[in-house]
Tab-separated table of C-alpha atoms in Angstrom:
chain	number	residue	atom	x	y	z
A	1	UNK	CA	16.145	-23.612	37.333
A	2	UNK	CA	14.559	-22.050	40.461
A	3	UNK	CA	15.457	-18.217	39.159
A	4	UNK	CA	14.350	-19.327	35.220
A	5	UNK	CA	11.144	-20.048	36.790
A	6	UNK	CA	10.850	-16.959	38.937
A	7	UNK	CA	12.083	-14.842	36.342
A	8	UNK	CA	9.320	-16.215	33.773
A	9	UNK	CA	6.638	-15.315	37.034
A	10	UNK	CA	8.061	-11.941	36.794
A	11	UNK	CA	7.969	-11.575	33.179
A	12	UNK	CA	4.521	-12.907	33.416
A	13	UNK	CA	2.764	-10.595	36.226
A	14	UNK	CA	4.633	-7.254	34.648
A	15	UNK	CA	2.540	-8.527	31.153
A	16	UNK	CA	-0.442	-8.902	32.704
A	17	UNK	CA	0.093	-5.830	35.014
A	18	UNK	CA	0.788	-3.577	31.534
A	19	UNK	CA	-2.019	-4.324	30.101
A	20	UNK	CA	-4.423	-3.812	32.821
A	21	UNK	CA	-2.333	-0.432	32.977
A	22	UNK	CA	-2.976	0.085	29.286
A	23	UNK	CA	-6.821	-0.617	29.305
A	24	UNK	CA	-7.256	1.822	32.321
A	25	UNK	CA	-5.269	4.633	31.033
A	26	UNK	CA	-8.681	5.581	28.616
A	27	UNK	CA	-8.689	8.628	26.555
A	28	UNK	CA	-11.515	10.565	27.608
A	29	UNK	CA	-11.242	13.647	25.218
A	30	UNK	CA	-13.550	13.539	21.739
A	31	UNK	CA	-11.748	15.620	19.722
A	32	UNK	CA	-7.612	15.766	19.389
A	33	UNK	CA	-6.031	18.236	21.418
A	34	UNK	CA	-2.312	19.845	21.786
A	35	UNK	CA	-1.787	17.825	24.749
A	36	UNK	CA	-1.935	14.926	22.949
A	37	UNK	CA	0.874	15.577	21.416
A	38	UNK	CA	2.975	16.772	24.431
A	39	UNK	CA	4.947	13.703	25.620
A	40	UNK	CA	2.825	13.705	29.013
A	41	UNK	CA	0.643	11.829	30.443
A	42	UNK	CA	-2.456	12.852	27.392
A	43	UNK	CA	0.191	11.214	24.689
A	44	UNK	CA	1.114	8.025	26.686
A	45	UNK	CA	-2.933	7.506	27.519
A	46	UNK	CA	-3.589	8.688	23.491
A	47	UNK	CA	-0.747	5.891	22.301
A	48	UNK	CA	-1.678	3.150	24.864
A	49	UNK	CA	-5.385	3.486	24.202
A	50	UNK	CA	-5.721	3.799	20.545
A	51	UNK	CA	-2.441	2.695	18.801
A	52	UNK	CA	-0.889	-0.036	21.382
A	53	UNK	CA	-3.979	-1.195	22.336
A	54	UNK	CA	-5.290	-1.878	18.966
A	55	UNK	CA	-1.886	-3.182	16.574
A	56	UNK	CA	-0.833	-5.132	20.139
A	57	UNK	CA	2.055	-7.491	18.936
A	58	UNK	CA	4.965	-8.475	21.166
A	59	UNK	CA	7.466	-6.292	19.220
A	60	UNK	CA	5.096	-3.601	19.723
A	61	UNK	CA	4.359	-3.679	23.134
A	62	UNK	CA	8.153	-3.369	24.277
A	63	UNK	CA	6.919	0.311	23.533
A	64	UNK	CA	11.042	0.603	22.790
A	65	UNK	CA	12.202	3.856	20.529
A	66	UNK	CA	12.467	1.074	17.845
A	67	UNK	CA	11.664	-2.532	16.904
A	68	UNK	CA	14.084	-5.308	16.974
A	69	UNK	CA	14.155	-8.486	15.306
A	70	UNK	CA	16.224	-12.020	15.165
A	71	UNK	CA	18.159	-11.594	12.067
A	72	UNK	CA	18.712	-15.299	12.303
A	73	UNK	CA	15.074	-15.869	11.698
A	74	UNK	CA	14.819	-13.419	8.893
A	75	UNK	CA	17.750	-15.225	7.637
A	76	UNK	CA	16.046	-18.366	7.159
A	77	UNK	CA	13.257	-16.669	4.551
A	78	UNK	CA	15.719	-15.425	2.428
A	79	UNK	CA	18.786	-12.989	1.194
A	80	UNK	CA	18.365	-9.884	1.278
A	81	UNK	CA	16.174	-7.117	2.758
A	82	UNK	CA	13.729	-5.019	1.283
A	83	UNK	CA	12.951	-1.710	2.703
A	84	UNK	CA	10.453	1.249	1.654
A	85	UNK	CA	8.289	3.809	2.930
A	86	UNK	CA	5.197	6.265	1.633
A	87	UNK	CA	3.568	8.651	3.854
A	88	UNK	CA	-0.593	8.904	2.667
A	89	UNK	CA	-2.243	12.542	2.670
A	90	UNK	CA	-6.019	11.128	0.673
A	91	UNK	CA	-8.806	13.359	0.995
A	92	UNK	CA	-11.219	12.141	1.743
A	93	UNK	CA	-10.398	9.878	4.571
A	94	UNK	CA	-12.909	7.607	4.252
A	95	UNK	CA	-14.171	6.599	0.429
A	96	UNK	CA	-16.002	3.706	-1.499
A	97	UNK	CA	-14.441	0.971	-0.471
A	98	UNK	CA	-11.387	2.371	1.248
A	99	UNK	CA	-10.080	4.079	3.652
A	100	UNK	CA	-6.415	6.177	4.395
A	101	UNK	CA	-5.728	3.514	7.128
A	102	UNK	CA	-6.298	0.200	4.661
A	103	UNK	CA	-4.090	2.757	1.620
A	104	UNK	CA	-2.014	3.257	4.092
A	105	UNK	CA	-0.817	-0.621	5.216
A	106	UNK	CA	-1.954	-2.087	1.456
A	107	UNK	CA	0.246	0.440	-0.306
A	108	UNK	CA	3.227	-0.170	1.596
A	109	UNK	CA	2.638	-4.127	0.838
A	110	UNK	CA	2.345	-3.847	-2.179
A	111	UNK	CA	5.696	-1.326	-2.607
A	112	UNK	CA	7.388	-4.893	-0.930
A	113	UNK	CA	5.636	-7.219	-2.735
A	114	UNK	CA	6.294	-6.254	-6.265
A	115	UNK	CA	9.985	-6.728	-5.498
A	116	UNK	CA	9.184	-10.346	-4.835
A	117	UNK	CA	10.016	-9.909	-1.041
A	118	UNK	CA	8.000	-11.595	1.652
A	119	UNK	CA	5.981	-8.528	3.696
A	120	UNK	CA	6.714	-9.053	7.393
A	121	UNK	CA	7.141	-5.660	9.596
A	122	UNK	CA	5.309	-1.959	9.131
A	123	UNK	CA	5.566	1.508	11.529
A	124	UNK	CA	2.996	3.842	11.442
A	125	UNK	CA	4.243	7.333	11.685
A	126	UNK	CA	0.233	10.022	11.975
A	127	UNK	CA	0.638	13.559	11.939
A	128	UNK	CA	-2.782	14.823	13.726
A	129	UNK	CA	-4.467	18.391	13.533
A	130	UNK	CA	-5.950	19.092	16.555
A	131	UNK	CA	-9.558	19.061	16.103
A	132	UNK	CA	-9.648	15.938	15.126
A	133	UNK	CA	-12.663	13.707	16.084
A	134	UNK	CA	-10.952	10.455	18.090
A	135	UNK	CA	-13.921	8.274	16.906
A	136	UNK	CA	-12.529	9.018	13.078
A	137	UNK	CA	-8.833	7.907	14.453
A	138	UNK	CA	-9.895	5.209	15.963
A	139	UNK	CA	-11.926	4.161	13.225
A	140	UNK	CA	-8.466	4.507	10.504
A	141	UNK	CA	-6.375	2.533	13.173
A	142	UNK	CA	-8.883	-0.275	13.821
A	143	UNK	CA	-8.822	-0.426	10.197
A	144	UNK	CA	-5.217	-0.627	9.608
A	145	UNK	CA	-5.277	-3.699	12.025
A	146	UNK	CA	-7.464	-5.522	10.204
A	147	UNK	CA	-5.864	-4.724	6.366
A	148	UNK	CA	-2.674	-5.754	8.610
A	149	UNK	CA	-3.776	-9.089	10.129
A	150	UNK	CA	-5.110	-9.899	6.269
A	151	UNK	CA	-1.506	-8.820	4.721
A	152	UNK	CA	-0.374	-10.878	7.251
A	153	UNK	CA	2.160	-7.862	8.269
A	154	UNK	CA	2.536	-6.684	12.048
A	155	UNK	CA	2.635	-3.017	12.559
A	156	UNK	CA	5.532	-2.896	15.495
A	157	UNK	CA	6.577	0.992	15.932
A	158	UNK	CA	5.309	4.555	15.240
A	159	UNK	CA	5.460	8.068	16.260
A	160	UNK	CA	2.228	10.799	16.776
A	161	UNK	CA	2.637	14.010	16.406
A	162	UNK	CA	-0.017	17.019	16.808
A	163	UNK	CA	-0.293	20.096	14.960
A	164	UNK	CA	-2.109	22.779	15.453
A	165	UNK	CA	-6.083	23.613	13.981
A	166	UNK	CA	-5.177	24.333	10.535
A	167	UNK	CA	-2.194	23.407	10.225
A	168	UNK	CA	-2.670	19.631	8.424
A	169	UNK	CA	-6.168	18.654	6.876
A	170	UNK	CA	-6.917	15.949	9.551
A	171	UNK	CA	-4.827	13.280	9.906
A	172	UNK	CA	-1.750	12.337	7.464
A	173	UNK	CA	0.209	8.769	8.038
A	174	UNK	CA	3.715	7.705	6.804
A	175	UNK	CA	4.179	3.643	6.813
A	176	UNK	CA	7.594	1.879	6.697
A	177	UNK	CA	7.913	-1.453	5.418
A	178	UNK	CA	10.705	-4.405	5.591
A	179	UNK	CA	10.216	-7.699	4.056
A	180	UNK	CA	12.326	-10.448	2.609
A	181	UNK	CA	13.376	-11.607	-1.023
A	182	UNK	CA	14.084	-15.003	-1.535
A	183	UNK	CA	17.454	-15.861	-3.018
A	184	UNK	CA	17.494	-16.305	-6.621
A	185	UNK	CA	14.670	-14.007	-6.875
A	186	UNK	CA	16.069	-10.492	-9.239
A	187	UNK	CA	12.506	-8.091	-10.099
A	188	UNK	CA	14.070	-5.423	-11.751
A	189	UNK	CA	13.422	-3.050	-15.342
A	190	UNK	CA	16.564	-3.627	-16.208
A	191	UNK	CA	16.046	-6.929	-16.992
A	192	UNK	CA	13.683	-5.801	-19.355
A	193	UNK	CA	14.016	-7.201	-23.069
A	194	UNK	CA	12.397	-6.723	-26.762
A	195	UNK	CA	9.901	-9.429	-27.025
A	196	UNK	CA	8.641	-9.442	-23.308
A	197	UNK	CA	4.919	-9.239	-22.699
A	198	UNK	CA	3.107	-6.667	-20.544
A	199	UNK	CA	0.388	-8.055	-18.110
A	200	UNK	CA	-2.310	-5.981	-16.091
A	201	UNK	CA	-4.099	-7.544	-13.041
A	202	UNK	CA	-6.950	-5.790	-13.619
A	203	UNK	CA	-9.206	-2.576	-14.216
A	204	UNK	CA	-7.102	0.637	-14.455
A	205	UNK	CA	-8.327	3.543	-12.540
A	206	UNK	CA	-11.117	3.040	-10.235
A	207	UNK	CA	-9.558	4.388	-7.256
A	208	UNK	CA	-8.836	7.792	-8.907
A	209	UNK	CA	-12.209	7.752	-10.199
A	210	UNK	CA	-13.463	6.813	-6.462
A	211	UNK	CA	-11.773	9.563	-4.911
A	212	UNK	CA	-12.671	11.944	-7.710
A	213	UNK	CA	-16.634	10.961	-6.919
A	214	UNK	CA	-16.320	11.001	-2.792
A	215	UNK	CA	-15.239	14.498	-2.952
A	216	UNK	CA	-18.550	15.162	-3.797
A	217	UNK	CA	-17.352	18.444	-6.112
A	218	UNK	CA	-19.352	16.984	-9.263
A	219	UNK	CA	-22.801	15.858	-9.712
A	220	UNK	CA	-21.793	12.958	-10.764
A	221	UNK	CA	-23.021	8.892	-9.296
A	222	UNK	CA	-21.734	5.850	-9.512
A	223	UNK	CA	-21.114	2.574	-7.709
A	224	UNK	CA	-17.406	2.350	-8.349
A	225	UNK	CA	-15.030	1.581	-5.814
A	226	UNK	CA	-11.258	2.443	-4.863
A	227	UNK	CA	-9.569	-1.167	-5.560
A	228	UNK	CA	-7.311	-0.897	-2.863
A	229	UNK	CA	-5.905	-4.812	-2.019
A	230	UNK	CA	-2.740	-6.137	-1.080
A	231	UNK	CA	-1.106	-8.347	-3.936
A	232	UNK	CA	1.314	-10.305	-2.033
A	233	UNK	CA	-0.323	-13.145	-2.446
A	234	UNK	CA	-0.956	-12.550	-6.337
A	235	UNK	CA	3.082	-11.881	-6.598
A	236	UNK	CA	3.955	-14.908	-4.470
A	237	UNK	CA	1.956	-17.154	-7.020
A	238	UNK	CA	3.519	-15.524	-10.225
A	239	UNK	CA	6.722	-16.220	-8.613
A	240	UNK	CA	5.930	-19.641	-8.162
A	241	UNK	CA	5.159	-20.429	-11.635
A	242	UNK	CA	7.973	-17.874	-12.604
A	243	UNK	CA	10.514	-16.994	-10.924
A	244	UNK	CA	12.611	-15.135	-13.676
A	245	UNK	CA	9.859	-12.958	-14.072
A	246	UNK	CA	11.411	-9.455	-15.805
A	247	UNK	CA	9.830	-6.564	-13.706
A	248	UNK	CA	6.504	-5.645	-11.523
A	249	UNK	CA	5.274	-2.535	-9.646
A	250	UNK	CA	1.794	-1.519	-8.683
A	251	UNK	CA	-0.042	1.542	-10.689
A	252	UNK	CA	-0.079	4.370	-8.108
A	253	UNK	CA	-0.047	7.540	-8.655
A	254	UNK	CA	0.552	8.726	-12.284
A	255	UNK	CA	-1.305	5.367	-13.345
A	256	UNK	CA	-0.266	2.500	-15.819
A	257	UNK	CA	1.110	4.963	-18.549
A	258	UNK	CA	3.652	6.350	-15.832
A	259	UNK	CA	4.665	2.909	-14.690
A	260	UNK	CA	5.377	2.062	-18.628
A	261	UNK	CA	7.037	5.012	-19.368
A	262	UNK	CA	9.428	4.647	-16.717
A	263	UNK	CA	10.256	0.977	-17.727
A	264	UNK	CA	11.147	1.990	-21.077
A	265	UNK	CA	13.165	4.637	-19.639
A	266	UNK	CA	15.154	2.590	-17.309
A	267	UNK	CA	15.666	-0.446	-19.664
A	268	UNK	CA	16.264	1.766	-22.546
A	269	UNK	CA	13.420	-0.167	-24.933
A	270	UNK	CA	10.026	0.729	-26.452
A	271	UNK	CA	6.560	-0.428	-25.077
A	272	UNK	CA	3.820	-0.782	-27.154
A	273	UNK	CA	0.274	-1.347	-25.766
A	274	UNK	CA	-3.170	-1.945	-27.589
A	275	UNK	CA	-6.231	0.192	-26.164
A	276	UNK	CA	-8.375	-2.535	-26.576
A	277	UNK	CA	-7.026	-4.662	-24.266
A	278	UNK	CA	-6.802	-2.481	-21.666
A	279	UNK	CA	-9.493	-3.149	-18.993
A	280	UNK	CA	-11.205	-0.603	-17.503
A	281	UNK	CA	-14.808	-0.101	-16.935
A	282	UNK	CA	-17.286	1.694	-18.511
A	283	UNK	CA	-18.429	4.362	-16.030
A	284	UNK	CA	-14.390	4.787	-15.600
A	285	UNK	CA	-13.798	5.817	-19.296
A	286	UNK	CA	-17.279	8.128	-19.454
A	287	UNK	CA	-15.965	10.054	-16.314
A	288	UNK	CA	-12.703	10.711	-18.203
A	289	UNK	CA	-14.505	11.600	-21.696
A	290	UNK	CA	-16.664	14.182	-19.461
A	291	UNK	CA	-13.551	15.966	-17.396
A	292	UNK	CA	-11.124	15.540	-20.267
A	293	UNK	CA	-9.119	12.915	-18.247
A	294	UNK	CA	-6.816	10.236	-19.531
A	295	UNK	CA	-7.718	6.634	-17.550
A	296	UNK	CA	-4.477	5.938	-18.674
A	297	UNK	CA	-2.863	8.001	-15.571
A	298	UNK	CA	-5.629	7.276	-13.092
A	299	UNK	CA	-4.431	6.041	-9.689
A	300	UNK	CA	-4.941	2.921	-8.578
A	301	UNK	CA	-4.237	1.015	-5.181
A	302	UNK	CA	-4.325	-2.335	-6.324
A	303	UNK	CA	-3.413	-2.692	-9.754
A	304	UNK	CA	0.147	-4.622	-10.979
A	305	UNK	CA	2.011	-3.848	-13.904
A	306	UNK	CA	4.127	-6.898	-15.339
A	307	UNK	CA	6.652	-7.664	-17.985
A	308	UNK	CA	6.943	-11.163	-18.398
A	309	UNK	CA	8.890	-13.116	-20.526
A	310	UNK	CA	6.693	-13.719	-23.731
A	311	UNK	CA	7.160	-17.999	-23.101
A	312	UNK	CA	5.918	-17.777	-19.651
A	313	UNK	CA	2.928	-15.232	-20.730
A	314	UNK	CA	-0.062	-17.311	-20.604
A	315	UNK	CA	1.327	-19.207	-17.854
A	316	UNK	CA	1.110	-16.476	-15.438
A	317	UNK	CA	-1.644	-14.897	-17.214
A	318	UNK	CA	-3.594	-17.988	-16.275
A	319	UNK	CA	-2.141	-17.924	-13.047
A	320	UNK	CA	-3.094	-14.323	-11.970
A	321	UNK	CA	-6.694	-14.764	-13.300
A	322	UNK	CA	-7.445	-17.843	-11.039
A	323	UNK	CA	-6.287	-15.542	-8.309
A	324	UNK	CA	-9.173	-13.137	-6.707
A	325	UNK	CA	-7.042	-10.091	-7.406
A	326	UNK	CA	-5.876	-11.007	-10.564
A	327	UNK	CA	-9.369	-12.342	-12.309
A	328	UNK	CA	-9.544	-9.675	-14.766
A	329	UNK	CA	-5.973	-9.821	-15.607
A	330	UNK	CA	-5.012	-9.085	-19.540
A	331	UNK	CA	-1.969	-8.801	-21.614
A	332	UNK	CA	-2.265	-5.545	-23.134
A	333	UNK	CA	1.216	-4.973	-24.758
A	334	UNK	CA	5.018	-6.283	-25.789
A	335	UNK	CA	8.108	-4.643	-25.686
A	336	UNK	CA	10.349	-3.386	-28.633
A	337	UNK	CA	13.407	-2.266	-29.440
A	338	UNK	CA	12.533	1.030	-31.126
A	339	UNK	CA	12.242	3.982	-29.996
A	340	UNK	CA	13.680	3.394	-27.157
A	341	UNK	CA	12.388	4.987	-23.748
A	342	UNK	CA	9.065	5.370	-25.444
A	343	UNK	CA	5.625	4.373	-24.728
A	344	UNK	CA	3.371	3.832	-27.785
A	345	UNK	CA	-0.675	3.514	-27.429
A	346	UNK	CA	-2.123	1.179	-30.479
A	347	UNK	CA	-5.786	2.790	-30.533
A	348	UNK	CA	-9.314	1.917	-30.953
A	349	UNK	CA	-8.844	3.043	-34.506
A	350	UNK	CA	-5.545	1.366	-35.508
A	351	UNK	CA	-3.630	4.644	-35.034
A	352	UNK	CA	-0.714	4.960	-33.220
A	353	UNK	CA	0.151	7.618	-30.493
A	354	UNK	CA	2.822	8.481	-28.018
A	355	UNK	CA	2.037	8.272	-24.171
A	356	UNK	CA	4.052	10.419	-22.328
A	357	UNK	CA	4.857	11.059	-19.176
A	358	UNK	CA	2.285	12.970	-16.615
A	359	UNK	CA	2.273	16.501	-16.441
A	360	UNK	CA	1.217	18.014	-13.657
A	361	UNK	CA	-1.343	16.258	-11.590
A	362	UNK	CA	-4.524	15.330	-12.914
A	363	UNK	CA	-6.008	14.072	-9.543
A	364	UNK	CA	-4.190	15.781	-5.917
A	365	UNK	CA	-4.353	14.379	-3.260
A	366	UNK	CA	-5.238	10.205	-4.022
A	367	UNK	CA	-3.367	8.765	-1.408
């Protein structure tokens, strides 16, 4: 008992002693240099400072090549693992009411979350250019610990590299996610049916329309806002009220139609969805009539696409809407059987039109 108690002494004083180690070892350059990115002393002082010292976990500060969990305790919240990754290149790097380091941990919590797993771990992978001001990184990080804390995720290994002036437009990050899916739990578009309902949580492209505005290359204002949010907490509700819920992914890049169109592709059906009911503000829809956009294939960062089994519909549509993420949240559409791998618009005027897949990119560079 004698050497378990000296041991924990040990274990204790070598804590302590790191992080008095990692609060003096300060970064004292403004501006991101090649050294940083060395391996010498500038990286270790650049990682300890800004990265260890701010997403500080226990997994983290091992400050191991990798992060290692208990798979007995993983065990206990469910079956089987779910795993993704997105790297994040937005310009700009701050906009209204966002950020690359809150896109950066929401998106990858949401890419977990909509397949009904539990978010638990992230890395955090940041290419640098060298020139870059280390009051703007350590604004992103600081940020990505809070969005983190609120996801309730823990960010518990990375990698920094630097590039040279030119080379990279500031700072780029690539997250990795794992989370857990509790048994009996099967999110997929192949479960997708005739009769099943499509549900939106929300207004469809303010975060395109956000970016669009921040980069300042139109004289165009407005008060609208990226809605970057995590929805694991929206998903985990809809599960509860039902679990054999058909399919679900968040509205990134290439918008809601893209989302549709590849549902209908995968489960081999038709979609059909009615304009009308398709939220999406006012200032959102006179951008697009003025630049010959489509809201349609807007991004967004924290909109979720369901199909829902038309007898739980207004279940979970009253579900999501007593949720703060989900208030606006609308059934816009149903699947049918024909044509199959085709998404159909219902318009304004009664007409019907086929929404096809994006070409091209109407909006580079939106996370």
């Amino acid at each position: 008992m004698k050497l378990d108690n000296n041991q924990e002494v040990k274990n204790t004083l070598f804590e302590q002693m790191e992080r008095v180690r990692r609060r003096n070892n300060k970064v004292k350059d403004t501006h991101i240099n090649l050294s940083h990115g060395s391996g010498g002393k500038a990286m270790r002082d650049l990682i300890n400072d800004v990265f260890v010292n701010s997403f500080d976990n226990p997994i983290l500060s091992q400050l191991e090549d990798q992060a290692r969990f208990d798979l007995s305790e993983l065990g206990k919240l469910g079956n089987r693992l779910a795993f993704t990754t997105d790297s994040y290149v937005v310009d700009p790097l701050f906009f209204p009411g966002s950020n690359i380091g809150e896109l950066a941990v929401n998106g990858t919590v949401n890419d977990l979350a909509v397949s009904g797993a539990k978010p638990l771990y992230l890395t955090c992978s940041m290419i640098l250019e060298e020139g870059l001001e280390l009051e703007i990184l350590r604004k992103v990080v600081l940020s990505m610990q809070e969005t983190a804390q609120k996801a309730g995720v823990q960010i518990v290994t990375g990698d920094t590299k630097v590039v040279n002036r030119g080379c990279a437009d500031k700072l780029f990050i690539n997250t990795a996610g794992i989370g857990i899916i509790p048994e009996g739990i099967d999110i997929s578009p192949r479960n997708i049916k005739p009769g099943d309902v499509v549900i939106v949580n929300g207004e469809i492209g303010n975060h395109g329309t956000a970016i669009l505005i921040a980069r300042g290359e139109l004289e165009l204002e407005t008060d609208i806002e990226s809605d970057c949010q995590p929805l694991h907490e929206l998903v985990a509700e809809i599960i509860k009220v039902c679990p054999e819920i058909k399919a679900m992914r968040d509205a990134t890049r290439g918008g809601l139609a893209t989302v549709l169109n590849e549902f209908a592709q995968t489960a081999n059906v038709g979609i059909r969805i009615n304009e009308n009911a398709i939220p999406v503000k006012e200032e959102v829809n006179g951008m697009c009539e003025i630049l010959g956009l489509d809201p349609l294939y807007l991004a967004n960062e924290g909109k979720l696409v369901i199909i829902a089994p038309p007898e739980k519909a207004d279940l979970i549509l009253s579900t999501m809407q007593n949720h703060p993420t989900g208030k606006q949240a609308a059934i816009i559409g149903e699947v049918i059987s024909d044509p199959p791998g085709i998404l159909l618009l219902k318009t304004a005027f009664g007409a019907e039109r086929i929404v096809d897949m994006l070409v091209g990119d109407q909006l580079p560079r939106i996370c």
